[in-house]
PDB file as gemmi writes it, atoms N, CA and C in Angstrom:
CRYST1    1.000    1.000    1.000  90.00  90.00  90.00 P 1                      
ATOM      1  N   UNK A   1      11.489  25.210   9.692  1.00  0.00           N  
ATOM      2  CA  UNK A   1      10.201  25.467   9.107  1.00  0.00           C  
ATOM      3  C   UNK A   1       9.728  26.814   9.626  1.00  0.00           C  
ATOM      4  N   UNK A   2       9.317  27.676   8.743  1.00  0.00           N  
ATOM      5  CA  UNK A   2       8.802  28.964   9.165  1.00  0.00           C  
ATOM      6  C   UNK A   2       7.326  29.045   8.805  1.00  0.00           C  
ATOM      7  N   UNK A   3       6.611  29.821   9.560  1.00  0.00           N  
ATOM      8  CA  UNK A   3       5.184  29.981   9.314  1.00  0.00           C  
ATOM      9  C   UNK A   3       4.951  31.404   8.833  1.00  0.00           C  
ATOM     10  N   UNK A   4       4.287  31.510   7.709  1.00  0.00           N  
ATOM     11  CA  UNK A   4       4.008  32.803   7.120  1.00  0.00           C  
ATOM     12  C   UNK A   4       2.511  33.057   7.178  1.00  0.00           C  
ATOM     13  N   UNK A   5       2.138  34.284   7.440  1.00  0.00           N  
ATOM     14  CA  UNK A   5       0.727  34.645   7.485  1.00  0.00           C  
ATOM     15  C   UNK A   5       0.510  35.901   6.663  1.00  0.00           C  
ATOM     16  N   UNK A   6      -0.589  35.955   5.991  1.00  0.00           N  
ATOM     17  CA  UNK A   6      -0.978  37.138   5.240  1.00  0.00           C  
ATOM     18  C   UNK A   6      -2.375  37.504   5.673  1.00  0.00           C  
ATOM     19  N   UNK A   7      -2.596  38.750   5.927  1.00  0.00           N  
ATOM     20  CA  UNK A   7      -3.919  39.205   6.325  1.00  0.00           C  
ATOM     21  C   UNK A   7      -4.440  40.140   5.247  1.00  0.00           C  
ATOM     22  N   UNK A   8      -5.254  39.596   4.355  1.00  0.00           N  
ATOM     23  CA  UNK A   8      -5.857  40.366   3.291  1.00  0.00           C  
ATOM     24  C   UNK A   8      -7.251  40.771   3.722  1.00  0.00           C  
ATOM     25  N   UNK A   9      -7.818  41.800   3.160  1.00  0.00           N  
ATOM     26  CA  UNK A   9      -9.164  42.220   3.552  1.00  0.00           C  
ATOM     27  C   UNK A   9     -10.167  41.077   3.446  1.00  0.00           C  
ATOM     28  N   UNK A  10     -10.702  40.659   4.559  1.00  0.00           N  
ATOM     29  CA  UNK A  10     -11.705  39.599   4.604  1.00  0.00           C  
ATOM     30  C   UNK A  10     -11.139  38.189   4.455  1.00  0.00           C  
ATOM     31  N   UNK A  11      -9.827  38.060   4.241  1.00  0.00           N  
ATOM     32  CA  UNK A  11      -9.219  36.737   4.042  1.00  0.00           C  
ATOM     33  C   UNK A  11      -7.980  36.630   4.923  1.00  0.00           C  
ATOM     34  N   UNK A  12      -7.868  35.516   5.619  1.00  0.00           N  
ATOM     35  CA  UNK A  12      -6.669  35.257   6.404  1.00  0.00           C  
ATOM     36  C   UNK A  12      -6.035  33.989   5.871  1.00  0.00           C  
ATOM     37  N   UNK A  13      -4.805  34.086   5.381  1.00  0.00           N  
ATOM     38  CA  UNK A  13      -4.093  32.934   4.825  1.00  0.00           C  
ATOM     39  C   UNK A  13      -2.919  32.627   5.741  1.00  0.00           C  
ATOM     40  N   UNK A  14      -2.799  31.368   6.117  1.00  0.00           N  
ATOM     41  CA  UNK A  14      -1.747  30.921   7.015  1.00  0.00           C  
ATOM     42  C   UNK A  14      -1.143  29.664   6.394  1.00  0.00           C  
ATOM     43  N   UNK A  15       0.151  29.670   6.074  1.00  0.00           N  
ATOM     44  CA  UNK A  15       0.770  28.500   5.473  1.00  0.00           C  
ATOM     45  C   UNK A  15       2.191  28.348   5.962  1.00  0.00           C  
ATOM     46  N   UNK A  16       2.729  27.161   5.744  1.00  0.00           N  
ATOM     47  CA  UNK A  16       4.080  26.853   6.180  1.00  0.00           C  
ATOM     48  C   UNK A  16       5.026  26.921   4.990  1.00  0.00           C  
ATOM     49  N   UNK A  17       6.187  27.461   5.220  1.00  0.00           N  
ATOM     50  CA  UNK A  17       7.247  27.443   4.212  1.00  0.00           C  
ATOM     51  C   UNK A  17       8.330  26.524   4.756  1.00  0.00           C  
ATOM     52  N   UNK A  18       8.464  25.379   4.153  1.00  0.00           N  
ATOM     53  CA  UNK A  18       9.390  24.370   4.638  1.00  0.00           C  
ATOM     54  C   UNK A  18      10.757  24.561   3.998  1.00  0.00           C  
ATOM     55  N   UNK A  19      11.792  24.381   4.806  1.00  0.00           N  
ATOM     56  CA  UNK A  19      13.154  24.444   4.298  1.00  0.00           C  
ATOM     57  C   UNK A  19      13.734  23.040   4.395  1.00  0.00           C  
ATOM     58  N   UNK A  20      14.300  22.549   3.281  1.00  0.00           N  
ATOM     59  CA  UNK A  20      14.841  21.202   3.208  1.00  0.00           C  
ATOM     60  C   UNK A  20      16.313  21.314   2.848  1.00  0.00           C  
ATOM     61  N   UNK A  21      17.169  20.830   3.718  1.00  0.00           N  
ATOM     62  CA  UNK A  21      18.621  20.853   3.518  1.00  0.00           C  
ATOM     63  C   UNK A  21      19.120  22.226   3.073  1.00  0.00           C  
ATOM     64  N   UNK A  22      18.641  23.275   3.721  1.00  0.00           N  
ATOM     65  CA  UNK A  22      19.146  24.616   3.471  1.00  0.00           C  
ATOM     66  C   UNK A  22      18.506  25.349   2.308  1.00  0.00           C  
ATOM     67  N   UNK A  23      17.639  24.690   1.535  1.00  0.00           N  
ATOM     68  CA  UNK A  23      16.944  25.392   0.466  1.00  0.00           C  
ATOM     69  C   UNK A  23      15.444  25.248   0.674  1.00  0.00           C  
ATOM     70  N   UNK A  24      14.683  26.172   0.157  1.00  0.00           N  
ATOM     71  CA  UNK A  24      13.239  26.119   0.349  1.00  0.00           C  
ATOM     72  C   UNK A  24      12.675  24.877  -0.337  1.00  0.00           C  
ATOM     73  N   UNK A  25      11.526  24.455   0.124  1.00  0.00           N  
ATOM     74  CA  UNK A  25      10.896  23.261  -0.435  1.00  0.00           C  
ATOM     75  C   UNK A  25      10.631  23.455  -1.924  1.00  0.00           C  
ATOM     76  N   UNK A  26      10.229  24.645  -2.312  1.00  0.00           N  
ATOM     77  CA  UNK A  26       9.973  24.905  -3.724  1.00  0.00           C  
ATOM     78  C   UNK A  26      11.256  24.708  -4.535  1.00  0.00           C  
ATOM     79  N   UNK A  27      12.367  25.221  -4.038  1.00  0.00           N  
ATOM     80  CA  UNK A  27      13.645  25.050  -4.726  1.00  0.00           C  
ATOM     81  C   UNK A  27      14.042  23.591  -4.820  1.00  0.00           C  
ATOM     82  N   UNK A  28      13.770  22.839  -3.760  1.00  0.00           N  
ATOM     83  CA  UNK A  28      14.073  21.407  -3.741  1.00  0.00           C  
ATOM     84  C   UNK A  28      13.252  20.676  -4.798  1.00  0.00           C  
ATOM     85  N   UNK A  29      11.981  21.008  -4.892  1.00  0.00           N  
ATOM     86  CA  UNK A  29      11.100  20.342  -5.847  1.00  0.00           C  
ATOM     87  C   UNK A  29      11.531  20.663  -7.279  1.00  0.00           C  
ATOM     88  N   UNK A  30      11.882  21.912  -7.518  1.00  0.00           N  
ATOM     89  CA  UNK A  30      12.339  22.294  -8.858  1.00  0.00           C  
ATOM     90  C   UNK A  30      13.632  21.564  -9.228  1.00  0.00           C  
ATOM     91  N   UNK A  31      14.540  21.480  -8.278  1.00  0.00           N  
ATOM     92  CA  UNK A  31      15.803  20.771  -8.516  1.00  0.00           C  
ATOM     93  C   UNK A  31      15.542  19.290  -8.774  1.00  0.00           C  
ATOM     94  N   UNK A  32      14.634  18.700  -8.008  1.00  0.00           N  
ATOM     95  CA  UNK A  32      14.284  17.291  -8.187  1.00  0.00           C  
ATOM     96  C   UNK A  32      13.685  17.063  -9.569  1.00  0.00           C  
ATOM     97  N   UNK A  33      12.829  17.959 -10.020  1.00  0.00           N  
ATOM     98  CA  UNK A  33      12.198  17.823 -11.331  1.00  0.00           C  
ATOM     99  C   UNK A  33      13.248  17.812 -12.444  1.00  0.00           C  
ATOM    100  N   UNK A  34      14.236  18.681 -12.338  1.00  0.00           N  
ATOM    101  CA  UNK A  34      15.314  18.728 -13.332  1.00  0.00           C  
ATOM    102  C   UNK A  34      16.138  17.446 -13.268  1.00  0.00           C  
ATOM    103  N   UNK A  35      16.465  16.989 -12.065  1.00  0.00           N  
ATOM    104  CA  UNK A  35      17.241  15.746 -11.908  1.00  0.00           C  
ATOM    105  C   UNK A  35      16.491  14.545 -12.467  1.00  0.00           C  
ATOM    106  N   UNK A  36      15.193  14.510 -12.233  1.00  0.00           N  
ATOM    107  CA  UNK A  36      14.361  13.416 -12.738  1.00  0.00           C  
ATOM    108  C   UNK A  36      14.385  13.409 -14.262  1.00  0.00           C  
ATOM    109  N   UNK A  37      14.206  14.566 -14.862  1.00  0.00           N  
ATOM    110  CA  UNK A  37      14.192  14.652 -16.324  1.00  0.00           C  
ATOM    111  C   UNK A  37      15.538  14.220 -16.904  1.00  0.00           C  
ATOM    112  N   UNK A  38      16.615  14.680 -16.309  1.00  0.00           N  
ATOM    113  CA  UNK A  38      17.942  14.286 -16.789  1.00  0.00           C  
ATOM    114  C   UNK A  38      18.141  12.776 -16.681  1.00  0.00           C  
ATOM    115  N   UNK A  39      17.692  12.178 -15.587  1.00  0.00           N  
ATOM    116  CA  UNK A  39      17.808  10.734 -15.396  1.00  0.00           C  
ATOM    117  C   UNK A  39      17.007   9.985 -16.462  1.00  0.00           C  
ATOM    118  N   UNK A  40      15.784  10.437 -16.703  1.00  0.00           N  
ATOM    119  CA  UNK A  40      14.932   9.786 -17.703  1.00  0.00           C  
ATOM    120  C   UNK A  40      15.594   9.830 -19.078  1.00  0.00           C  
ATOM    121  N   UNK A  41      16.135  10.977 -19.429  1.00  0.00           N  
ATOM    122  CA  UNK A  41      16.755  11.150 -20.746  1.00  0.00           C  
ATOM    123  C   UNK A  41      18.034  10.322 -20.863  1.00  0.00           C  
ATOM    124  N   UNK A  42      18.900  10.400 -19.865  1.00  0.00           N  
ATOM    125  CA  UNK A  42      20.188   9.706 -19.922  1.00  0.00           C  
ATOM    126  C   UNK A  42      20.052   8.188 -19.879  1.00  0.00           C  
ATOM    127  N   UNK A  43      19.129   7.707 -19.061  1.00  0.00           N  
ATOM    128  CA  UNK A  43      18.990   6.260 -18.863  1.00  0.00           C  
ATOM    129  C   UNK A  43      17.864   5.645 -19.683  1.00  0.00           C  
ATOM    130  N   UNK A  44      17.138   6.483 -20.435  1.00  0.00           N  
ATOM    131  CA  UNK A  44      15.964   6.017 -21.179  1.00  0.00           C  
ATOM    132  C   UNK A  44      15.018   5.279 -20.225  1.00  0.00           C  
ATOM    133  N   UNK A  45      14.829   5.855 -19.052  1.00  0.00           N  
ATOM    134  CA  UNK A  45      14.123   5.196 -17.956  1.00  0.00           C  
ATOM    135  C   UNK A  45      12.611   5.352 -18.055  1.00  0.00           C  
ATOM    136  N   UNK A  46      11.920   4.372 -17.485  1.00  0.00           N  
ATOM    137  CA  UNK A  46      10.468   4.435 -17.382  1.00  0.00           C  
ATOM    138  C   UNK A  46      10.095   5.220 -16.127  1.00  0.00           C  
ATOM    139  N   UNK A  47       8.808   5.548 -16.018  1.00  0.00           N  
ATOM    140  CA  UNK A  47       8.317   6.243 -14.833  1.00  0.00           C  
ATOM    141  C   UNK A  47       8.558   5.376 -13.596  1.00  0.00           C  
ATOM    142  N   UNK A  48       8.292   4.090 -13.714  1.00  0.00           N  
ATOM    143  CA  UNK A  48       8.465   3.173 -12.580  1.00  0.00           C  
ATOM    144  C   UNK A  48       9.927   3.097 -12.138  1.00  0.00           C  
ATOM    145  N   UNK A  49      10.849   2.982 -13.098  1.00  0.00           N  
ATOM    146  CA  UNK A  49      12.278   2.939 -12.765  1.00  0.00           C  
ATOM    147  C   UNK A  49      12.727   4.237 -12.104  1.00  0.00           C  
ATOM    148  N   UNK A  50      12.240   5.361 -12.613  1.00  0.00           N  
ATOM    149  CA  UNK A  50      12.607   6.661 -12.069  1.00  0.00           C  
ATOM    150  C   UNK A  50      12.079   6.827 -10.658  1.00  0.00           C  
ATOM    151  N   UNK A  51      10.842   6.421 -10.443  1.00  0.00           N  
ATOM    152  CA  UNK A  51      10.243   6.523  -9.112  1.00  0.00           C  
ATOM    153  C   UNK A  51      11.037   5.702  -8.098  1.00  0.00           C  
ATOM    154  N   UNK A  52      11.440   4.516  -8.492  1.00  0.00           N  
ATOM    155  CA  UNK A  52      12.217   3.661  -7.597  1.00  0.00           C  
ATOM    156  C   UNK A  52      13.579   4.281  -7.299  1.00  0.00           C  
ATOM    157  N   UNK A  53      14.237   4.816  -8.319  1.00  0.00           N  
ATOM    158  CA  UNK A  53      15.565   5.423  -8.165  1.00  0.00           C  
ATOM    159  C   UNK A  53      15.535   6.614  -7.209  1.00  0.00           C  
ATOM    160  N   UNK A  54      14.496   7.461  -7.311  1.00  0.00           N  
ATOM    161  CA  UNK A  54      14.419   8.677  -6.510  1.00  0.00           C  
ATOM    162  C   UNK A  54      13.615   8.499  -5.222  1.00  0.00           C  
ATOM    163  N   UNK A  55      13.025   7.326  -5.028  1.00  0.00           N  
ATOM    164  CA  UNK A  55      12.277   7.060  -3.807  1.00  0.00           C  
ATOM    165  C   UNK A  55      10.994   7.869  -3.698  1.00  0.00           C  
ATOM    166  N   UNK A  56      10.334   8.080  -4.833  1.00  0.00           N  
ATOM    167  CA  UNK A  56       9.084   8.836  -4.853  1.00  0.00           C  
ATOM    168  C   UNK A  56       8.041   8.034  -5.621  1.00  0.00           C  
ATOM    169  N   UNK A  57       6.808   8.504  -5.632  1.00  0.00           N  
ATOM    170  CA  UNK A  57       5.749   7.773  -6.322  1.00  0.00           C  
ATOM    171  C   UNK A  57       5.782   8.031  -7.825  1.00  0.00           C  
ATOM    172  N   UNK A  58       5.132   7.139  -8.566  1.00  0.00           N  
ATOM    173  CA  UNK A  58       5.028   7.319 -10.016  1.00  0.00           C  
ATOM    174  C   UNK A  58       4.247   8.586 -10.330  1.00  0.00           C  
ATOM    175  N   UNK A  59       3.262   8.890  -9.517  1.00  0.00           N  
ATOM    176  CA  UNK A  59       2.470  10.102  -9.720  1.00  0.00           C  
ATOM    177  C   UNK A  59       3.332  11.354  -9.592  1.00  0.00           C  
ATOM    178  N   UNK A  60       4.244  11.343  -8.638  1.00  0.00           N  
ATOM    179  CA  UNK A  60       5.132  12.484  -8.439  1.00  0.00           C  
ATOM    180  C   UNK A  60       6.075  12.641  -9.628  1.00  0.00           C  
ATOM    181  N   UNK A  61       6.594  11.531 -10.135  1.00  0.00           N  
ATOM    182  CA  UNK A  61       7.467  11.587 -11.313  1.00  0.00           C  
ATOM    183  C   UNK A  61       6.696  12.210 -12.471  1.00  0.00           C  
ATOM    184  N   UNK A  62       5.496  11.728 -12.687  1.00  0.00           N  
ATOM    185  CA  UNK A  62       4.685  12.219 -13.793  1.00  0.00           C  
ATOM    186  C   UNK A  62       4.389  13.711 -13.627  1.00  0.00           C  
ATOM    187  N   UNK A  63       4.005  14.123 -12.433  1.00  0.00           N  
ATOM    188  CA  UNK A  63       3.695  15.534 -12.193  1.00  0.00           C  
ATOM    189  C   UNK A  63       4.934  16.406 -12.351  1.00  0.00           C  
ATOM    190  N   UNK A  64       6.071  15.937 -11.855  1.00  0.00           N  
ATOM    191  CA  UNK A  64       7.310  16.700 -11.993  1.00  0.00           C  
ATOM    192  C   UNK A  64       7.652  16.941 -13.462  1.00  0.00           C  
ATOM    193  N   UNK A  65       7.502  15.917 -14.282  1.00  0.00           N  
ATOM    194  CA  UNK A  65       7.897  16.030 -15.684  1.00  0.00           C  
ATOM    195  C   UNK A  65       6.857  16.789 -16.511  1.00  0.00           C  
ATOM    196  N   UNK A  66       5.588  16.517 -16.299  1.00  0.00           N  
ATOM    197  CA  UNK A  66       4.566  17.109 -17.166  1.00  0.00           C  
ATOM    198  C   UNK A  66       4.130  18.507 -16.730  1.00  0.00           C  
ATOM    199  N   UNK A  67       4.159  18.802 -15.449  1.00  0.00           N  
ATOM    200  CA  UNK A  67       3.669  20.102 -14.988  1.00  0.00           C  
ATOM    201  C   UNK A  67       4.787  21.011 -14.484  1.00  0.00           C  
ATOM    202  N   UNK A  68       5.476  20.572 -13.465  1.00  0.00           N  
ATOM    203  CA  UNK A  68       6.484  21.440 -12.827  1.00  0.00           C  
ATOM    204  C   UNK A  68       7.627  21.787 -13.766  1.00  0.00           C  
ATOM    205  N   UNK A  69       8.153  20.799 -14.451  1.00  0.00           N  
ATOM    206  CA  UNK A  69       9.304  21.028 -15.318  1.00  0.00           C  
ATOM    207  C   UNK A  69       8.940  21.906 -16.513  1.00  0.00           C  
ATOM    208  N   UNK A  70       7.699  21.840 -16.958  1.00  0.00           N  
ATOM    209  CA  UNK A  70       7.270  22.665 -18.080  1.00  0.00           C  
ATOM    210  C   UNK A  70       7.408  24.151 -17.749  1.00  0.00           C  
ATOM    211  N   UNK A  71       7.226  24.506 -16.486  1.00  0.00           N  
ATOM    212  CA  UNK A  71       7.368  25.895 -16.061  1.00  0.00           C  
ATOM    213  C   UNK A  71       8.829  26.274 -15.852  1.00  0.00           C  
ATOM    214  N   UNK A  72       9.653  25.299 -15.501  1.00  0.00           N  
ATOM    215  CA  UNK A  72      11.058  25.563 -15.191  1.00  0.00           C  
ATOM    216  C   UNK A  72      11.906  25.563 -16.461  1.00  0.00           C  
ATOM    217  N   UNK A  73      11.771  24.478 -17.253  1.00  0.00           N  
ATOM    218  CA  UNK A  73      12.605  24.303 -18.440  1.00  0.00           C  
ATOM    219  C   UNK A  73      11.799  23.534 -19.495  1.00  0.00           C  
ATOM    220  N   UNK A  74      11.036  24.239 -20.322  1.00  0.00           N  
ATOM    221  CA  UNK A  74      10.179  23.564 -21.298  1.00  0.00           C  
ATOM    222  C   UNK A  74      10.932  22.662 -22.280  1.00  0.00           C  
ATOM    223  N   UNK A  75      12.143  23.031 -22.650  1.00  0.00           N  
ATOM    224  CA  UNK A  75      12.923  22.210 -23.579  1.00  0.00           C  
ATOM    225  C   UNK A  75      13.257  20.863 -22.958  1.00  0.00           C  
ATOM    226  N   UNK A  76      13.744  20.886 -21.731  1.00  0.00           N  
ATOM    227  CA  UNK A  76      14.071  19.653 -21.013  1.00  0.00           C  
ATOM    228  C   UNK A  76      12.814  18.815 -20.790  1.00  0.00           C  
ATOM    229  N   UNK A  77      11.715  19.479 -20.473  1.00  0.00           N  
ATOM    230  CA  UNK A  77      10.445  18.774 -20.271  1.00  0.00           C  
ATOM    231  C   UNK A  77      10.025  18.052 -21.547  1.00  0.00           C  
ATOM    232  N   UNK A  78      10.200  18.705 -22.693  1.00  0.00           N  
ATOM    233  CA  UNK A  78       9.844  18.079 -23.963  1.00  0.00           C  
ATOM    234  C   UNK A  78      10.692  16.862 -24.271  1.00  0.00           C  
ATOM    235  N   UNK A  79      11.985  16.955 -23.968  1.00  0.00           N  
ATOM    236  CA  UNK A  79      12.882  15.817 -24.212  1.00  0.00           C  
ATOM    237  C   UNK A  79      12.504  14.629 -23.324  1.00  0.00           C  
ATOM    238  N   UNK A  80      12.239  14.905 -22.065  1.00  0.00           N  
ATOM    239  CA  UNK A  80      11.854  13.832 -21.136  1.00  0.00           C  
ATOM    240  C   UNK A  80      10.514  13.240 -21.541  1.00  0.00           C  
ATOM    241  N   UNK A  81       9.607  14.087 -21.981  1.00  0.00           N  
ATOM    242  CA  UNK A  81       8.279  13.632 -22.391  1.00  0.00           C  
ATOM    243  C   UNK A  81       8.382  12.680 -23.590  1.00  0.00           C  
ATOM    244  N   UNK A  82       9.285  12.969 -24.525  1.00  0.00           N  
ATOM    245  CA  UNK A  82       9.469  12.087 -25.681  1.00  0.00           C  
ATOM    246  C   UNK A  82       9.892  10.692 -25.242  1.00  0.00           C  
ATOM    247  N   UNK A  83      10.833  10.621 -24.296  1.00  0.00           N  
ATOM    248  CA  UNK A  83      11.301   9.318 -23.791  1.00  0.00           C  
ATOM    249  C   UNK A  83      10.150   8.584 -23.110  1.00  0.00           C  
ATOM    250  N   UNK A  84       9.390   9.297 -22.289  1.00  0.00           N  
ATOM    251  CA  UNK A  84       8.276   8.653 -21.590  1.00  0.00           C  
ATOM    252  C   UNK A  84       7.191   8.195 -22.558  1.00  0.00           C  
ATOM    253  N   UNK A  85       6.947   8.966 -23.613  1.00  0.00           N  
ATOM    254  CA  UNK A  85       5.946   8.558 -24.599  1.00  0.00           C  
ATOM    255  C   UNK A  85       6.370   7.286 -25.335  1.00  0.00           C  
ATOM    256  N   UNK A  86       7.654   7.185 -25.681  1.00  0.00           N  
ATOM    257  CA  UNK A  86       8.158   5.966 -26.331  1.00  0.00           C  
ATOM    258  C   UNK A  86       8.015   4.786 -25.374  1.00  0.00           C  
ATOM    259  N   UNK A  87       8.424   4.979 -24.116  1.00  0.00           N  
ATOM    260  CA  UNK A  87       8.310   3.897 -23.125  1.00  0.00           C  
ATOM    261  C   UNK A  87       6.864   3.466 -22.949  1.00  0.00           C  
ATOM    262  N   UNK A  88       5.954   4.429 -22.944  1.00  0.00           N  
ATOM    263  CA  UNK A  88       4.539   4.106 -22.773  1.00  0.00           C  
ATOM    264  C   UNK A  88       4.021   3.302 -23.971  1.00  0.00           C  
ATOM    265  N   UNK A  89       4.453   3.678 -25.172  1.00  0.00           N  
ATOM    266  CA  UNK A  89       3.990   2.962 -26.364  1.00  0.00           C  
ATOM    267  C   UNK A  89       4.549   1.544 -26.433  1.00  0.00           C  
ATOM    268  N   UNK A  90       5.654   1.286 -25.741  1.00  0.00           N  
ATOM    269  CA  UNK A  90       6.281  -0.041 -25.772  1.00  0.00           C  
ATOM    270  C   UNK A  90       5.948  -0.898 -24.552  1.00  0.00           C  
ATOM    271  N   UNK A  91       5.202  -0.367 -23.597  1.00  0.00           N  
ATOM    272  CA  UNK A  91       5.022  -1.105 -22.346  1.00  0.00           C  
ATOM    273  C   UNK A  91       4.267  -2.415 -22.522  1.00  0.00           C  
ATOM    274  N   UNK A  92       3.352  -2.484 -23.480  1.00  0.00           N  
ATOM    275  CA  UNK A  92       2.632  -3.753 -23.689  1.00  0.00           C  
ATOM    276  C   UNK A  92       3.585  -4.839 -24.191  1.00  0.00           C  
ATOM    277  N   UNK A  93       4.607  -4.437 -24.923  1.00  0.00           N  
ATOM    278  CA  UNK A  93       5.603  -5.402 -25.403  1.00  0.00           C  
ATOM    279  C   UNK A  93       6.441  -5.913 -24.232  1.00  0.00           C  
ATOM    280  N   UNK A  94       6.894  -4.983 -23.374  1.00  0.00           N  
ATOM    281  CA  UNK A  94       7.674  -5.394 -22.196  1.00  0.00           C  
ATOM    282  C   UNK A  94       6.851  -6.287 -21.282  1.00  0.00           C  
ATOM    283  N   UNK A  95       5.569  -5.991 -21.146  1.00  0.00           N  
ATOM    284  CA  UNK A  95       4.695  -6.815 -20.311  1.00  0.00           C  
ATOM    285  C   UNK A  95       4.565  -8.220 -20.871  1.00  0.00           C  
ATOM    286  N   UNK A  96       4.431  -8.325 -22.185  1.00  0.00           N  
ATOM    287  CA  UNK A  96       4.335  -9.642 -22.834  1.00  0.00           C  
ATOM    288  C   UNK A  96       5.614 -10.439 -22.673  1.00  0.00           C  
ATOM    289  N   UNK A  97       6.749  -9.772 -22.817  1.00  0.00           N  
ATOM    290  CA  UNK A  97       8.038 -10.458 -22.647  1.00  0.00           C  
ATOM    291  C   UNK A  97       8.221 -10.919 -21.205  1.00  0.00           C  
ATOM    292  N   UNK A  98       7.773 -10.097 -20.250  1.00  0.00           N  
ATOM    293  CA  UNK A  98       7.889 -10.483 -18.839  1.00  0.00           C  
ATOM    294  C   UNK A  98       7.024 -11.702 -18.544  1.00  0.00           C  
ATOM    295  N   UNK A  99       5.836 -11.743 -19.130  1.00  0.00           N  
ATOM    296  CA  UNK A  99       4.952 -12.891 -18.925  1.00  0.00           C  
ATOM    297  C   UNK A  99       5.555 -14.144 -19.554  1.00  0.00           C  
ATOM    298  N   UNK A 100       6.110 -14.011 -20.739  1.00  0.00           N  
ATOM    299  CA  UNK A 100       6.764 -15.141 -21.406  1.00  0.00           C  
ATOM    300  C   UNK A 100       7.904 -15.674 -20.550  1.00  0.00           C  
ATOM    301  N   UNK A 101       8.712 -14.738 -20.050  1.00  0.00           N  
ATOM    302  CA  UNK A 101       9.847 -15.112 -19.192  1.00  0.00           C  
ATOM    303  C   UNK A 101       9.361 -15.837 -17.933  1.00  0.00           C  
ATOM    304  N   UNK A 102       8.281 -15.371 -17.374  1.00  0.00           N  
ATOM    305  CA  UNK A 102       7.719 -15.982 -16.160  1.00  0.00           C  
ATOM    306  C   UNK A 102       7.334 -17.445 -16.422  1.00  0.00           C  
ATOM    307  N   UNK A 103       6.640 -17.686 -17.511  1.00  0.00           N  
ATOM    308  CA  UNK A 103       6.198 -19.057 -17.785  1.00  0.00           C  
ATOM    309  C   UNK A 103       7.350 -19.961 -18.211  1.00  0.00           C  
ATOM    310  N   UNK A 104       8.336 -19.418 -18.925  1.00  0.00           N  
ATOM    311  CA  UNK A 104       9.517 -20.217 -19.248  1.00  0.00           C  
ATOM    312  C   UNK A 104      10.262 -20.607 -17.985  1.00  0.00           C  
ATOM    313  N   UNK A 105      10.334 -19.666 -17.055  1.00  0.00           N  
ATOM    314  CA  UNK A 105      11.015 -19.943 -15.786  1.00  0.00           C  
ATOM    315  C   UNK A 105      10.273 -21.012 -14.977  1.00  0.00           C  
ATOM    316  N   UNK A 106       8.943 -20.944 -14.991  1.00  0.00           N  
ATOM    317  CA  UNK A 106       8.136 -21.917 -14.259  1.00  0.00           C  
ATOM    318  C   UNK A 106       8.300 -23.323 -14.838  1.00  0.00           C  
ATOM    319  N   UNK A 107       8.488 -23.419 -16.150  1.00  0.00           N  
ATOM    320  CA  UNK A 107       8.677 -24.715 -16.800  1.00  0.00           C  
ATOM    321  C   UNK A 107      10.115 -25.209 -16.677  1.00  0.00           C  
ATOM    322  N   UNK A 108      10.974 -24.377 -16.116  1.00  0.00           N  
ATOM    323  CA  UNK A 108      12.371 -24.777 -15.942  1.00  0.00           C  
ATOM    324  C   UNK A 108      13.185 -24.663 -17.215  1.00  0.00           C  
ATOM    325  N   UNK A 109      12.742 -23.890 -18.168  1.00  0.00           N  
ATOM    326  CA  UNK A 109      13.451 -23.750 -19.428  1.00  0.00           C  
ATOM    327  C   UNK A 109      14.473 -22.631 -19.391  1.00  0.00           C  
ATOM    328  N   UNK A 110      14.472 -21.853 -18.333  1.00  0.00           N  
ATOM    329  CA  UNK A 110      15.426 -20.726 -18.237  1.00  0.00           C  
ATOM    330  C   UNK A 110      16.415 -20.986 -17.153  1.00  0.00           C  
TER     331      UNK A 110                                                      
END                                                                             
């Protein structure tokens, strides 16, 4: 971890530049955003599934795809966004099926 300082007229900025596995944190985040998008597209994955796979929060998945990736690779971001939009539009159906499955299981029918 290195510490960088800038002394601008009337302003002093002090921040950390973190290095993760030999690459800067920014590079790591950009790489993660691309990997997340590829996973979503290839597996038709939901935000929750992606977050679990990569060990990050759902908020981070969403931010990586909607904000960070748009700056890195807008085409890939659009493709991933389409998959997430379809998953979002279908989530009430999956929730209903999960509830049905739960009650069938409780009655011993499954």
